[in-house]
Short mmCIF file of N, CA, C and O in Angstrom, two decimals:
data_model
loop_
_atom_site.label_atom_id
_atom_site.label_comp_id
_atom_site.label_asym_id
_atom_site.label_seq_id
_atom_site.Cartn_x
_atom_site.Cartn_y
_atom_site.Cartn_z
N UNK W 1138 8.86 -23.78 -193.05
CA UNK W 1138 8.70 -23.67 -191.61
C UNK W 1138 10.01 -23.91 -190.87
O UNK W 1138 10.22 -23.77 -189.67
N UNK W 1139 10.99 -24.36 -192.01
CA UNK W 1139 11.93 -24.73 -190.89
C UNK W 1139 12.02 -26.13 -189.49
O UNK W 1139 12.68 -26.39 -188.49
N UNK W 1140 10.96 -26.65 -190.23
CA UNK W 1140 11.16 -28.01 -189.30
C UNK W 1140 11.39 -29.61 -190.42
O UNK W 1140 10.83 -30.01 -191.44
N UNK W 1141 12.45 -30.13 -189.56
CA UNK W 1141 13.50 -30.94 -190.34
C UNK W 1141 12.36 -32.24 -190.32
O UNK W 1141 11.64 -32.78 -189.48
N UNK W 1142 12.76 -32.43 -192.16
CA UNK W 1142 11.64 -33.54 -192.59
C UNK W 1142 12.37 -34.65 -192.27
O UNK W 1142 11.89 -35.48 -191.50
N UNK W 1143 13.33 -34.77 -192.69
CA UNK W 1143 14.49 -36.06 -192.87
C UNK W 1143 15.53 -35.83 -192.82
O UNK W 1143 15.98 -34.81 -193.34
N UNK W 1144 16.50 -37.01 -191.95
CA UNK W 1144 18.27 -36.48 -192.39
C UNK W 1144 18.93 -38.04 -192.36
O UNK W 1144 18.57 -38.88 -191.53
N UNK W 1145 19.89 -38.29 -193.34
CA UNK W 1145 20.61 -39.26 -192.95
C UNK W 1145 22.39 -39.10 -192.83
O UNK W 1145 23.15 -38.66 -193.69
N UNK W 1146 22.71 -39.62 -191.49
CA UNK W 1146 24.23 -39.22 -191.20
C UNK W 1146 25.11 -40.37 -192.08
O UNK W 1146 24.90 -41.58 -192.14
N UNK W 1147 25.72 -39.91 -192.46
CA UNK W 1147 26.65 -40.99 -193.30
C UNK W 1147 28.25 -40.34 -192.27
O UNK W 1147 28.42 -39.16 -191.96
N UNK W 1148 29.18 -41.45 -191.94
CA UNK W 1148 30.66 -41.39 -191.19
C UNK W 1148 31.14 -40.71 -192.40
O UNK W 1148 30.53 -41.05 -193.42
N UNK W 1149 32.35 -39.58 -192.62
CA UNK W 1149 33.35 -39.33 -192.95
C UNK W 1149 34.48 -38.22 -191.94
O UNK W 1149 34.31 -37.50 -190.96
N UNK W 1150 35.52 -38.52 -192.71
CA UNK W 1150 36.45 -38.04 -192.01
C UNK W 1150 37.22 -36.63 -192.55
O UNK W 1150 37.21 -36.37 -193.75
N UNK W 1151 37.81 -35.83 -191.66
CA UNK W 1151 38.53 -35.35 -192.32
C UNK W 1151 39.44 -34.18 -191.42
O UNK W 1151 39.08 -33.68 -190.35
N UNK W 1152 41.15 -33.79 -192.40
CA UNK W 1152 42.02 -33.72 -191.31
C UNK W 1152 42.04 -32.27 -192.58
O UNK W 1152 41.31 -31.90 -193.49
N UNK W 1153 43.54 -31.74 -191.85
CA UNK W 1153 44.23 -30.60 -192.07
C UNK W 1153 44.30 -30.27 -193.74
O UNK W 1153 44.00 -29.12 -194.03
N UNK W 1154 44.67 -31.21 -194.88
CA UNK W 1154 45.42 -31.01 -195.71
C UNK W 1154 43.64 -31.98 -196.76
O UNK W 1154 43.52 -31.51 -197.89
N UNK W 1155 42.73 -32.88 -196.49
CA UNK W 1155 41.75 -32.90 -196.55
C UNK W 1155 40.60 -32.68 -196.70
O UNK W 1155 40.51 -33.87 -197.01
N UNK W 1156 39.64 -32.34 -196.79
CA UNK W 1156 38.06 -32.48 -196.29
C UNK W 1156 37.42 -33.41 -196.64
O UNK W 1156 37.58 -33.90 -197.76
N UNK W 1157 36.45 -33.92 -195.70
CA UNK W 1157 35.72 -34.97 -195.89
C UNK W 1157 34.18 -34.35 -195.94
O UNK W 1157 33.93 -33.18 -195.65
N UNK W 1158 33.10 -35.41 -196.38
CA UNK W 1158 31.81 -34.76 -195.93
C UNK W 1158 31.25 -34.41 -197.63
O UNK W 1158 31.67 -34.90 -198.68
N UNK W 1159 30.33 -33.55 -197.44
CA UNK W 1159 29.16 -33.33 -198.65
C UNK W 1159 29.83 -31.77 -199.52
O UNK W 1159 29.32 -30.70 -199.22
N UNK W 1160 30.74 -31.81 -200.37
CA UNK W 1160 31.52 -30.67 -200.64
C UNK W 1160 31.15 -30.42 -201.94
O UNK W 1160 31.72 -29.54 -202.59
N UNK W 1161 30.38 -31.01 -202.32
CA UNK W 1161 29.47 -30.86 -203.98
C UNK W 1161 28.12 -30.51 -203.87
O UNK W 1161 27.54 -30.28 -202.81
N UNK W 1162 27.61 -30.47 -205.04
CA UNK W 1162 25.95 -29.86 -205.29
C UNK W 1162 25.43 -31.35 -205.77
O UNK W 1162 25.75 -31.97 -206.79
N UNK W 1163 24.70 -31.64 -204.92
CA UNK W 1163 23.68 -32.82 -205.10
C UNK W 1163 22.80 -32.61 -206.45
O UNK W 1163 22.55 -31.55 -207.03
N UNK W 1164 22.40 -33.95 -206.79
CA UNK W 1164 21.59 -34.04 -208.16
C UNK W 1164 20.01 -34.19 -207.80
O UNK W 1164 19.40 -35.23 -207.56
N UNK W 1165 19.51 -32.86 -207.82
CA UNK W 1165 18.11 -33.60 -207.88
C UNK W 1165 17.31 -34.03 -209.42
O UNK W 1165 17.03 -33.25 -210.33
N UNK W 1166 17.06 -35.41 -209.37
CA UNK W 1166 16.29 -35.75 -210.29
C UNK W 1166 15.27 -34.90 -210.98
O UNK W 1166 14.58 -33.92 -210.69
N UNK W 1167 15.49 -35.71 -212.08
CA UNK W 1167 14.28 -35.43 -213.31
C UNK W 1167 13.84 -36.70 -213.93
O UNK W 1167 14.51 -37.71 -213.71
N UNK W 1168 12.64 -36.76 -214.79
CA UNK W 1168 12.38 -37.55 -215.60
C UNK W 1168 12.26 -39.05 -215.24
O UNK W 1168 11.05 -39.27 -215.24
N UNK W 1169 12.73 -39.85 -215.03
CA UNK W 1169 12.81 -41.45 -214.47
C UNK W 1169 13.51 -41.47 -212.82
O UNK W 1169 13.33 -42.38 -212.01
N UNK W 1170 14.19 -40.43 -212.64
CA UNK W 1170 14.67 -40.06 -210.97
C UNK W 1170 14.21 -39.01 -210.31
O UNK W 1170 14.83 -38.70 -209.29
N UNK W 1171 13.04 -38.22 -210.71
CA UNK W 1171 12.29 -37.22 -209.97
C UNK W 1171 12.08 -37.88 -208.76
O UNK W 1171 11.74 -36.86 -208.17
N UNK W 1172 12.00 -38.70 -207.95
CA UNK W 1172 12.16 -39.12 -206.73
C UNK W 1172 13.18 -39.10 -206.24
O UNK W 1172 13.11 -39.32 -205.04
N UNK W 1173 14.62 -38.84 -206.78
CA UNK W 1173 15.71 -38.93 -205.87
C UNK W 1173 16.31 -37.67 -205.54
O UNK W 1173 15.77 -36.68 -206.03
N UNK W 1174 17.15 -37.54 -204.93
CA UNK W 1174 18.01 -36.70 -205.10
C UNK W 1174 19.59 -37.24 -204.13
O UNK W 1174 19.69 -37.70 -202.99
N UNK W 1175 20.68 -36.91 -205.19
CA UNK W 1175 21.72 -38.08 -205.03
C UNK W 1175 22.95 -37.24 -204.77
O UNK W 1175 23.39 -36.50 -205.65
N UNK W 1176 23.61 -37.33 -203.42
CA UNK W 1176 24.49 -37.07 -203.05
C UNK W 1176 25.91 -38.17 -203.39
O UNK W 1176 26.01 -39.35 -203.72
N UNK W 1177 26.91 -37.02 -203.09
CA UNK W 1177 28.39 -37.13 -203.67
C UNK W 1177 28.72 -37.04 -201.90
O UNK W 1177 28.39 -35.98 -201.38
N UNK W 1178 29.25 -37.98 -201.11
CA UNK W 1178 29.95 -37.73 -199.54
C UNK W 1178 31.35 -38.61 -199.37
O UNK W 1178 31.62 -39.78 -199.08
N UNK W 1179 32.18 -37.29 -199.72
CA UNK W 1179 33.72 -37.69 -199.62
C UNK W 1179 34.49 -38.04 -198.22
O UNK W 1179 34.02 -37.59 -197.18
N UNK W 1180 35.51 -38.74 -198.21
CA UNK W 1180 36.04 -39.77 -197.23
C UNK W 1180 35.42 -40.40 -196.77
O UNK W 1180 35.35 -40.07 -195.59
N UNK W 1181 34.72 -41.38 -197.01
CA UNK W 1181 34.16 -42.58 -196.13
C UNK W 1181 34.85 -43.52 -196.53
O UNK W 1181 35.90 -43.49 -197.18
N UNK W 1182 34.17 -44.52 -196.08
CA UNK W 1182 34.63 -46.05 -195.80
C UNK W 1182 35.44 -46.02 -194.78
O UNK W 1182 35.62 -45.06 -194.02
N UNK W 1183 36.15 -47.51 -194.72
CA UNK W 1183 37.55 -47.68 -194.00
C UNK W 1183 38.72 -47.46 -193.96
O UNK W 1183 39.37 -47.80 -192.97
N UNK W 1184 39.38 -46.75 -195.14
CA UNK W 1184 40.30 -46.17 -194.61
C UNK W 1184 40.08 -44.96 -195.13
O UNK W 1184 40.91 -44.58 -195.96
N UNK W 1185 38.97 -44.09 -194.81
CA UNK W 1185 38.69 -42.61 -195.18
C UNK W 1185 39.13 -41.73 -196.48
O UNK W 1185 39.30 -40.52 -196.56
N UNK W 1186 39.30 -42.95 -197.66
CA UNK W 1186 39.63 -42.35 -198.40
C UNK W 1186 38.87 -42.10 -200.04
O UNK W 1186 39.10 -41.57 -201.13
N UNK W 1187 37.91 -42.83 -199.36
CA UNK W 1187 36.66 -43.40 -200.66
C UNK W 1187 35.57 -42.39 -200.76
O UNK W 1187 35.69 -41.27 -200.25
N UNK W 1188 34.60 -42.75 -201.36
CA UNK W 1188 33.23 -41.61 -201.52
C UNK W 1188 31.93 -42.74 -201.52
O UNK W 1188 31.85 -43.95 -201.72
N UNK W 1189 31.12 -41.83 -201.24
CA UNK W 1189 29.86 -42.47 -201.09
C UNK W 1189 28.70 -42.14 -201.98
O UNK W 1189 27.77 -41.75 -201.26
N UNK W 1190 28.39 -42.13 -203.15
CA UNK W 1190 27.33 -41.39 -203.87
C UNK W 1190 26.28 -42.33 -202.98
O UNK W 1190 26.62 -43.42 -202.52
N UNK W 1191 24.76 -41.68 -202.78
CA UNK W 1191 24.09 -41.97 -201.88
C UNK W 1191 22.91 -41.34 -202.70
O UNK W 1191 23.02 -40.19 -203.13
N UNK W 1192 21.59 -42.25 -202.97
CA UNK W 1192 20.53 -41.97 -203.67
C UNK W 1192 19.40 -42.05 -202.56
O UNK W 1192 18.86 -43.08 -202.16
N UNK W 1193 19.13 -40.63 -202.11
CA UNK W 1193 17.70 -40.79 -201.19
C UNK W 1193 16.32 -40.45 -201.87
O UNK W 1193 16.03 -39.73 -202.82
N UNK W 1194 15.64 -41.17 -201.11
CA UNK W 1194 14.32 -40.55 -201.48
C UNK W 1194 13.75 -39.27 -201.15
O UNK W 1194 13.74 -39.07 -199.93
N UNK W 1195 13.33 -38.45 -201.75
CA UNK W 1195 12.92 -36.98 -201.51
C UNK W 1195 12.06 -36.71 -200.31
O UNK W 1195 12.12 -36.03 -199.29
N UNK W 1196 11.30 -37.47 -200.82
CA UNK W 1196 10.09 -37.76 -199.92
C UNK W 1196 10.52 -38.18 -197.89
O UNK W 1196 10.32 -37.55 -196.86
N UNK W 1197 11.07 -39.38 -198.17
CA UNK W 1197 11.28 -40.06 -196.82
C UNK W 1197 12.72 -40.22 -196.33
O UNK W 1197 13.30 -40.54 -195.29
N UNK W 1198 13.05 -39.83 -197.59
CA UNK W 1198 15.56 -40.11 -196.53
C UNK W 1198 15.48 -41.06 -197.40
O UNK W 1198 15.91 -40.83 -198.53
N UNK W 1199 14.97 -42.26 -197.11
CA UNK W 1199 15.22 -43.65 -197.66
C UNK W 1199 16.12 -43.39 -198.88
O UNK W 1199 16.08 -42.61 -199.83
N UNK W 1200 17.42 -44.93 -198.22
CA UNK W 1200 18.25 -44.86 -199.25
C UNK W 1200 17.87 -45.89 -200.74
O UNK W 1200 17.61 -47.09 -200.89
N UNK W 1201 17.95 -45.27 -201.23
CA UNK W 1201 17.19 -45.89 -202.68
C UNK W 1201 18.72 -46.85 -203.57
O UNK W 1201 18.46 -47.82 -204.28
N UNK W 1202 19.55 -46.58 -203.46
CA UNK W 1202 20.76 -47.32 -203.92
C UNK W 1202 22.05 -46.57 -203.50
O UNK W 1202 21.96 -45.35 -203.65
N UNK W 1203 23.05 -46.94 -203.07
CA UNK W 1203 24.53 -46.35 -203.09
C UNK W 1203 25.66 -47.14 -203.48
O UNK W 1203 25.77 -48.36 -203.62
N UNK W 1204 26.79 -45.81 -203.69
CA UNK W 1204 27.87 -46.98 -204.00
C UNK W 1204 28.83 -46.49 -203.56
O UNK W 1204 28.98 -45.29 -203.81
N UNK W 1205 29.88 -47.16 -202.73
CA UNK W 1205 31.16 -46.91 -202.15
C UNK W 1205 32.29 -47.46 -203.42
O UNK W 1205 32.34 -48.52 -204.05
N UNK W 1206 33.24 -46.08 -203.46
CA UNK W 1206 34.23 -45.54 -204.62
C UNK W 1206 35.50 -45.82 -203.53
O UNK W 1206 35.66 -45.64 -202.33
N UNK W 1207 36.60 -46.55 -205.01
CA UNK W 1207 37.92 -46.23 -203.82
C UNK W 1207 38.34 -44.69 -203.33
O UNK W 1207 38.74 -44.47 -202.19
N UNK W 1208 38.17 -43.52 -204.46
CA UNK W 1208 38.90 -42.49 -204.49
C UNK W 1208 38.09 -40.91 -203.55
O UNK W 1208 37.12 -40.36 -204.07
N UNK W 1209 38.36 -40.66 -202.89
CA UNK W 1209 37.38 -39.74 -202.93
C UNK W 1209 36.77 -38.80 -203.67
O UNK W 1209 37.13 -38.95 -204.84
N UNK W 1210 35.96 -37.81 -203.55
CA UNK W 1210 35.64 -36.85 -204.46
C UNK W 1210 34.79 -35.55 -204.10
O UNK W 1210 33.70 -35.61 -203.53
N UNK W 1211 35.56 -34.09 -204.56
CA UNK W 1211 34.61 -32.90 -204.71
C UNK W 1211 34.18 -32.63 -205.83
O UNK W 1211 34.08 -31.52 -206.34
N UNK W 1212 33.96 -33.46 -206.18
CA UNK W 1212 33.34 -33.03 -207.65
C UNK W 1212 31.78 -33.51 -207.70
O UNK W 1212 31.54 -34.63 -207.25
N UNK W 1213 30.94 -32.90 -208.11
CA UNK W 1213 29.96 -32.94 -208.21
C UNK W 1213 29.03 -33.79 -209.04
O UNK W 1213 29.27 -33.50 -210.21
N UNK W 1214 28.19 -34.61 -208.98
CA UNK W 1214 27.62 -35.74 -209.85
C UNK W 1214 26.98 -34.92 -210.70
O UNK W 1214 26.33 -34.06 -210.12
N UNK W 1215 26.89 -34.87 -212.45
CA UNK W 1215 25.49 -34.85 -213.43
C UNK W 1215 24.80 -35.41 -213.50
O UNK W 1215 24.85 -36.56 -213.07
N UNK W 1216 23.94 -34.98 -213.98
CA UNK W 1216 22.52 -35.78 -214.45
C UNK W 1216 22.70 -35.25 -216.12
O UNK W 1216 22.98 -34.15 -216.60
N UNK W 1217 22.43 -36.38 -216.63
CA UNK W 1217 22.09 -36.74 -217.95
C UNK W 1217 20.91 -37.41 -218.59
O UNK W 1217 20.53 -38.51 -218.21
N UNK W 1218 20.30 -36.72 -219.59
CA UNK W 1218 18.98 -37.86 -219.90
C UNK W 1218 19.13 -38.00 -221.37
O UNK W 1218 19.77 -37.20 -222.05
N UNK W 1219 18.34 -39.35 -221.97
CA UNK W 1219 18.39 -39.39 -223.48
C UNK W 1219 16.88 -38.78 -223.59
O UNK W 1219 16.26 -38.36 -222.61
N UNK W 1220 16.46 -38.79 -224.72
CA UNK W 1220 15.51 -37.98 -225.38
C UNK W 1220 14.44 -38.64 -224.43
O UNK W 1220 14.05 -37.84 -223.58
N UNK W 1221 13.85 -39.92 -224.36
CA UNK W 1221 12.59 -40.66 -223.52
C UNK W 1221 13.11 -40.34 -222.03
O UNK W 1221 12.40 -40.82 -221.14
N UNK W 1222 13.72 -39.95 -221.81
CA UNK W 1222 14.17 -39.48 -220.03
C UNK W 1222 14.79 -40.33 -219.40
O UNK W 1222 14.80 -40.15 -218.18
N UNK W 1223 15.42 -41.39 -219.87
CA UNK W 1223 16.26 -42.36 -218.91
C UNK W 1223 17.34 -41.53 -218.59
O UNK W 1223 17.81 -40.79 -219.45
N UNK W 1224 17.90 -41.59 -217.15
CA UNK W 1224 18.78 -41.05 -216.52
C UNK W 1224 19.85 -41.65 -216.46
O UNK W 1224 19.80 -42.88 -216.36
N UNK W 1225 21.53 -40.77 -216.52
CA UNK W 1225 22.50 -41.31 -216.07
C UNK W 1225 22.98 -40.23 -215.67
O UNK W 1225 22.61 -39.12 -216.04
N UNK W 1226 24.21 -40.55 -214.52
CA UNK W 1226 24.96 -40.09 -214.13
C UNK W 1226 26.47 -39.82 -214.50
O UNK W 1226 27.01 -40.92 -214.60
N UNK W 1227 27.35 -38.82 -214.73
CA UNK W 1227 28.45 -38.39 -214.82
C UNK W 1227 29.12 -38.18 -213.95
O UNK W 1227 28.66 -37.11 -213.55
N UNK W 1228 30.17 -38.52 -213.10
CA UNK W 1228 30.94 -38.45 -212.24
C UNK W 1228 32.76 -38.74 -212.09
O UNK W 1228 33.31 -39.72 -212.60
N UNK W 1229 33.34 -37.89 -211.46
CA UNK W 1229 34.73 -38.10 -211.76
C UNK W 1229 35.16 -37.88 -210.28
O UNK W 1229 34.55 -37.02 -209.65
N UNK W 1230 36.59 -38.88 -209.40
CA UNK W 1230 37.01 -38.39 -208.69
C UNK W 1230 38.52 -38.35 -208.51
O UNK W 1230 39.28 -38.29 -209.48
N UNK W 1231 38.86 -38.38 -207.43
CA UNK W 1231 40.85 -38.43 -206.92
C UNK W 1231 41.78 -39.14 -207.59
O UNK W 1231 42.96 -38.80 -207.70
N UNK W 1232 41.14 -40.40 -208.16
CA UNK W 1232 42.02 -41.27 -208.64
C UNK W 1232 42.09 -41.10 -210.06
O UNK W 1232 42.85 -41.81 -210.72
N UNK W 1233 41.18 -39.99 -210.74
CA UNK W 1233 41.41 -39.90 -212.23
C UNK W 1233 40.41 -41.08 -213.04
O UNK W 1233 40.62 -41.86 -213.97
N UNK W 1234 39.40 -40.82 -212.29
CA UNK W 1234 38.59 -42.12 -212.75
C UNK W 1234 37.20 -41.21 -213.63
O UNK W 1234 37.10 -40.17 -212.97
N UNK W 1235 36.52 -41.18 -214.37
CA UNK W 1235 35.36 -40.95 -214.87
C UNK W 1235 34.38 -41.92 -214.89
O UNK W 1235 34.51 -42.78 -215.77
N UNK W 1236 33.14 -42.03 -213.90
CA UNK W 1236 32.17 -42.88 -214.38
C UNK W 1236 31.09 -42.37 -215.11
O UNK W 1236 30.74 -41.22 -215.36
N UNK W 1237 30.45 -43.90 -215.50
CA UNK W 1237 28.89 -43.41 -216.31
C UNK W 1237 28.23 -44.51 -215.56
O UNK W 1237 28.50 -45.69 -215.76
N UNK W 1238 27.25 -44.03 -214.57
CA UNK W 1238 26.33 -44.66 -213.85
C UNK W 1238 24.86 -44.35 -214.08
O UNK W 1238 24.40 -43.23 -213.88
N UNK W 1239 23.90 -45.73 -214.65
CA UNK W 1239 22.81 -45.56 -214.36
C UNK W 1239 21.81 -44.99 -213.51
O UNK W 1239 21.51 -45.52 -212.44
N UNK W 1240 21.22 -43.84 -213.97
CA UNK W 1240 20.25 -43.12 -212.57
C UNK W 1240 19.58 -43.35 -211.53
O UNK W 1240 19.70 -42.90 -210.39
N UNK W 1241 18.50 -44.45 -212.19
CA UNK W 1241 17.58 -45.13 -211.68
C UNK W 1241 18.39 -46.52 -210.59
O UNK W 1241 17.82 -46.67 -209.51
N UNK W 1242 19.64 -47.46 -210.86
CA UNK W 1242 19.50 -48.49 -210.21
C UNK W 1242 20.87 -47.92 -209.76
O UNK W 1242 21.03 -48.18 -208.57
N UNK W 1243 21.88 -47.26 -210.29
CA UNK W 1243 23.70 -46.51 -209.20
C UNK W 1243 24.74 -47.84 -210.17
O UNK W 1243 25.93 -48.13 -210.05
N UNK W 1244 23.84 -48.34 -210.96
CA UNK W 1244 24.92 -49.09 -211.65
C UNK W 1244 25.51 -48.57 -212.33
O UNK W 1244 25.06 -47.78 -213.16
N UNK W 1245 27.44 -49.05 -212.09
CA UNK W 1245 28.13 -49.23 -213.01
C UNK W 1245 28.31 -48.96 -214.34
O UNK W 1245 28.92 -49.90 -214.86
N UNK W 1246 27.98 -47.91 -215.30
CA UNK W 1246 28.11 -49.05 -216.57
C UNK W 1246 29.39 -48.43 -217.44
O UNK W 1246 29.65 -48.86 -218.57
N UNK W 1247 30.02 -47.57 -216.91
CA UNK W 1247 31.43 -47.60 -217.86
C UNK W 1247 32.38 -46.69 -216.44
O UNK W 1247 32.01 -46.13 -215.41
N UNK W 1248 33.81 -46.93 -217.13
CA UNK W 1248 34.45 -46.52 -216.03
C UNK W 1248 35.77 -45.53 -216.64
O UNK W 1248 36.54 -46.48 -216.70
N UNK W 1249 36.48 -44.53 -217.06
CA UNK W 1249 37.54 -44.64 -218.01
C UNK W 1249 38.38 -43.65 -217.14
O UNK W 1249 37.95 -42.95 -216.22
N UNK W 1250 39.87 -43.74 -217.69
CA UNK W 1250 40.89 -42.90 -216.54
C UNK W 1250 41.23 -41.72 -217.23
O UNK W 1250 41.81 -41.81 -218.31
N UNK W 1251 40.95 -40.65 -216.75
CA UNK W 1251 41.63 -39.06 -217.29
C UNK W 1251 43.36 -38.89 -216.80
O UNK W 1251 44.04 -37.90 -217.08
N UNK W 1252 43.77 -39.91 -216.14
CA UNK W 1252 45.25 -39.86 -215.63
C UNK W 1252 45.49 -38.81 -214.78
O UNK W 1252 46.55 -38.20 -214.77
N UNK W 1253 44.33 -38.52 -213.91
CA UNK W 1253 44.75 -36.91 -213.21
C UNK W 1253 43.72 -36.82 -211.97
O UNK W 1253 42.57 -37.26 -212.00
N UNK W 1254 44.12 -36.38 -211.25
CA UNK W 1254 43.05 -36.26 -209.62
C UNK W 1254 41.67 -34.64 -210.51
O UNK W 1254 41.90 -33.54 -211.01
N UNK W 1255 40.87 -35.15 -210.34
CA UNK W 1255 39.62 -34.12 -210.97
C UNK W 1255 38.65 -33.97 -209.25
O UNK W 1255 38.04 -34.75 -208.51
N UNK W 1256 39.05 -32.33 -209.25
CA UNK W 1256 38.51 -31.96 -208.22
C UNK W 1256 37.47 -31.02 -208.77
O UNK W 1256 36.76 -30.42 -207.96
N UNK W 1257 37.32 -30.82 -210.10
CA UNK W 1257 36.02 -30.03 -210.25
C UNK W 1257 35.14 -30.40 -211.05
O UNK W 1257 35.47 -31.18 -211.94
N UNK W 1258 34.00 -30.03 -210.96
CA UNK W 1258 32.87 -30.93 -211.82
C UNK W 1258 32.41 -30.33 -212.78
O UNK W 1258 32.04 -29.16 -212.95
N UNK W 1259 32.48 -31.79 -213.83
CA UNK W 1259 32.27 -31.07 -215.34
C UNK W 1259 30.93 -30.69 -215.83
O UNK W 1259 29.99 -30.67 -215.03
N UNK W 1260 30.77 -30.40 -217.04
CA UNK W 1260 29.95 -29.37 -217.97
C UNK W 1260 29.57 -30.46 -218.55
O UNK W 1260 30.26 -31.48 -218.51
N UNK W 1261 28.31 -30.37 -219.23
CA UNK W 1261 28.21 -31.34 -219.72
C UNK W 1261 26.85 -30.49 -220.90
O UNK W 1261 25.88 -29.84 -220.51
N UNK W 1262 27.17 -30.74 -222.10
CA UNK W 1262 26.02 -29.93 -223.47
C UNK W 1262 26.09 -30.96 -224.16
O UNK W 1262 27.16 -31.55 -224.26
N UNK W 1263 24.93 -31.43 -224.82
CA UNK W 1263 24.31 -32.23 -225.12
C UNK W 1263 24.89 -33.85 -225.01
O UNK W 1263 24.32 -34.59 -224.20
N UNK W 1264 26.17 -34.45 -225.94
CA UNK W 1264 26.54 -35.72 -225.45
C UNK W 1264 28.28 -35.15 -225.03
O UNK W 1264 28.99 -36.09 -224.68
N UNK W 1265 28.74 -34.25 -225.02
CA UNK W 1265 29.86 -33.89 -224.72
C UNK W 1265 29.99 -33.82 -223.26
O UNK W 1265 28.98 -33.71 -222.57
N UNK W 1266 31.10 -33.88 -222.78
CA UNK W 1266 31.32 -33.86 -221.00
C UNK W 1266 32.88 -32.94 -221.01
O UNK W 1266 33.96 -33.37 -221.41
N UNK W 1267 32.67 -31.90 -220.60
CA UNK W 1267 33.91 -31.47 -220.20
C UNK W 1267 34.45 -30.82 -219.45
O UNK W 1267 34.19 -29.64 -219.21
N UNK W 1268 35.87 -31.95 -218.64
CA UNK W 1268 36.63 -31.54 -217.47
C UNK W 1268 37.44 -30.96 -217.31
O UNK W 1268 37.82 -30.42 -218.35
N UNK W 1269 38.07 -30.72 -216.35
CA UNK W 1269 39.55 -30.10 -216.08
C UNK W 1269 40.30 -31.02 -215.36
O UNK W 1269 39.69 -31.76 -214.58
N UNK W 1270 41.50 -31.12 -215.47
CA UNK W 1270 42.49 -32.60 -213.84
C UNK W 1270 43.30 -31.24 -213.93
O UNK W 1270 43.58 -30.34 -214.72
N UNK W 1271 43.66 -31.93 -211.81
CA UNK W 1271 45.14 -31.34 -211.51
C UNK W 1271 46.29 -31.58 -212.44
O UNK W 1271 47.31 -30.94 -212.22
N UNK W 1272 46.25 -32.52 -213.59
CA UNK W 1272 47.27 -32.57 -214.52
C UNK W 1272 47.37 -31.66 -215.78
O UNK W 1272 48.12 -31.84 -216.74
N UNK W 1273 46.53 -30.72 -215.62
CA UNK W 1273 46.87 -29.50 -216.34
C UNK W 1273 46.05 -29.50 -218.03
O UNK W 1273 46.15 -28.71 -218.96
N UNK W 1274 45.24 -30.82 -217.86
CA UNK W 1274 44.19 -31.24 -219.12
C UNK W 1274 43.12 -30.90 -219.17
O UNK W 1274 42.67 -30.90 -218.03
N UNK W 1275 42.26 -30.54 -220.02
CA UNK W 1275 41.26 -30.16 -220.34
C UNK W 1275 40.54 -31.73 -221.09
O UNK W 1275 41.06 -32.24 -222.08
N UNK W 1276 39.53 -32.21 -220.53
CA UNK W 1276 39.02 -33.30 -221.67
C UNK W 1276 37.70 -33.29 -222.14
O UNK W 1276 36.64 -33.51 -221.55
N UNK W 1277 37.99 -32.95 -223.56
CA UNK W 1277 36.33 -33.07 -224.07
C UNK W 1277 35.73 -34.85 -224.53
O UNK W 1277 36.20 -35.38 -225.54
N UNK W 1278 35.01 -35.36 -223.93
CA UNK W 1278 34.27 -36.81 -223.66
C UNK W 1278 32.92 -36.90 -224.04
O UNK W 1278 31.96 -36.34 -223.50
N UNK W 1279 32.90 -37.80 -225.22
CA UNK W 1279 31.57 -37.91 -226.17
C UNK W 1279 30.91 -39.21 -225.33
O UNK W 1279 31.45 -40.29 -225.11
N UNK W 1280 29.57 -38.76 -224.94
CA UNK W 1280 28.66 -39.96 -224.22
C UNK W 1280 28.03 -40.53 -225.59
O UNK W 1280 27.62 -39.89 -226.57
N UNK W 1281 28.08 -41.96 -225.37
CA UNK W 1281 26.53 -42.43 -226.80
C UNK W 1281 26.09 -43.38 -225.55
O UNK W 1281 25.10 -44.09 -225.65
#
């Protein structure tokens, strides 16, 4: 119908040489996160240079967990599941950072450096993950 169920505004910024804002493909859940669907929103915070992954509820907006990143990011979050459907997330941004974040709660649980600003979002077949950096690398990354 075209009439707006839900929206939530999150601040970012953005100038000439920049963009700020929602510049990736959101994750909609499966399996243990079929209720969410989890945005990637680059430049926020305070000094506009961080990201915001942001877990809403499908249903109502409601923010279900987030987490503010130093680096920003266009790169797009995965979804990953093990065989019983627990969810994680794959994510890489500006500072050359790769996380592995829990689906269900936005935790933390590993963090590792590709040494390179990763502006595009990786591939990911069965436990393999693989990126590209502005440093001219290709990295193939085994999840257990």
């Amino acid at each position: 119908t075209g009439e707006l169920i839900w929206e939530m505004p999150v601040k970012c910024s953005y100038d000439w040489y920049n963009n700020g804002g929602t510049l990736s493909t959101p994750v909609l859940g499966k399996h243990d996160i079929d209720n969410l669907v989890i945005y990637n929103i680059s430049r926020t915070g305070d000094n506009n240079n961080g990201t915001k992954l942001i877990a809403l509820d499908r249903q109502t907006g409601n923010e279900v967990w987030s987490l503010n990143l130093d680096y920003y990011s266009w790169s797009s979050p995965v979804d990953v599941y093990t065989e019983s459907g627990k969810s994680y997330l794959v994510f890489f941004d500006s500072g050359g950072y790769m996380y592995l974040i829990e689906g269900k709660s936005g935790k933390i649980l590993d963090r590792i450096s590709v040494e390179a600003n990763v502006e595009a979002s990786p591939v990911v077949y069965d436990n393999m993950v693989v990126i590209g950096t502005r440093g001219q690398v290709i990295y193939g990354i085994k999840i257990k």
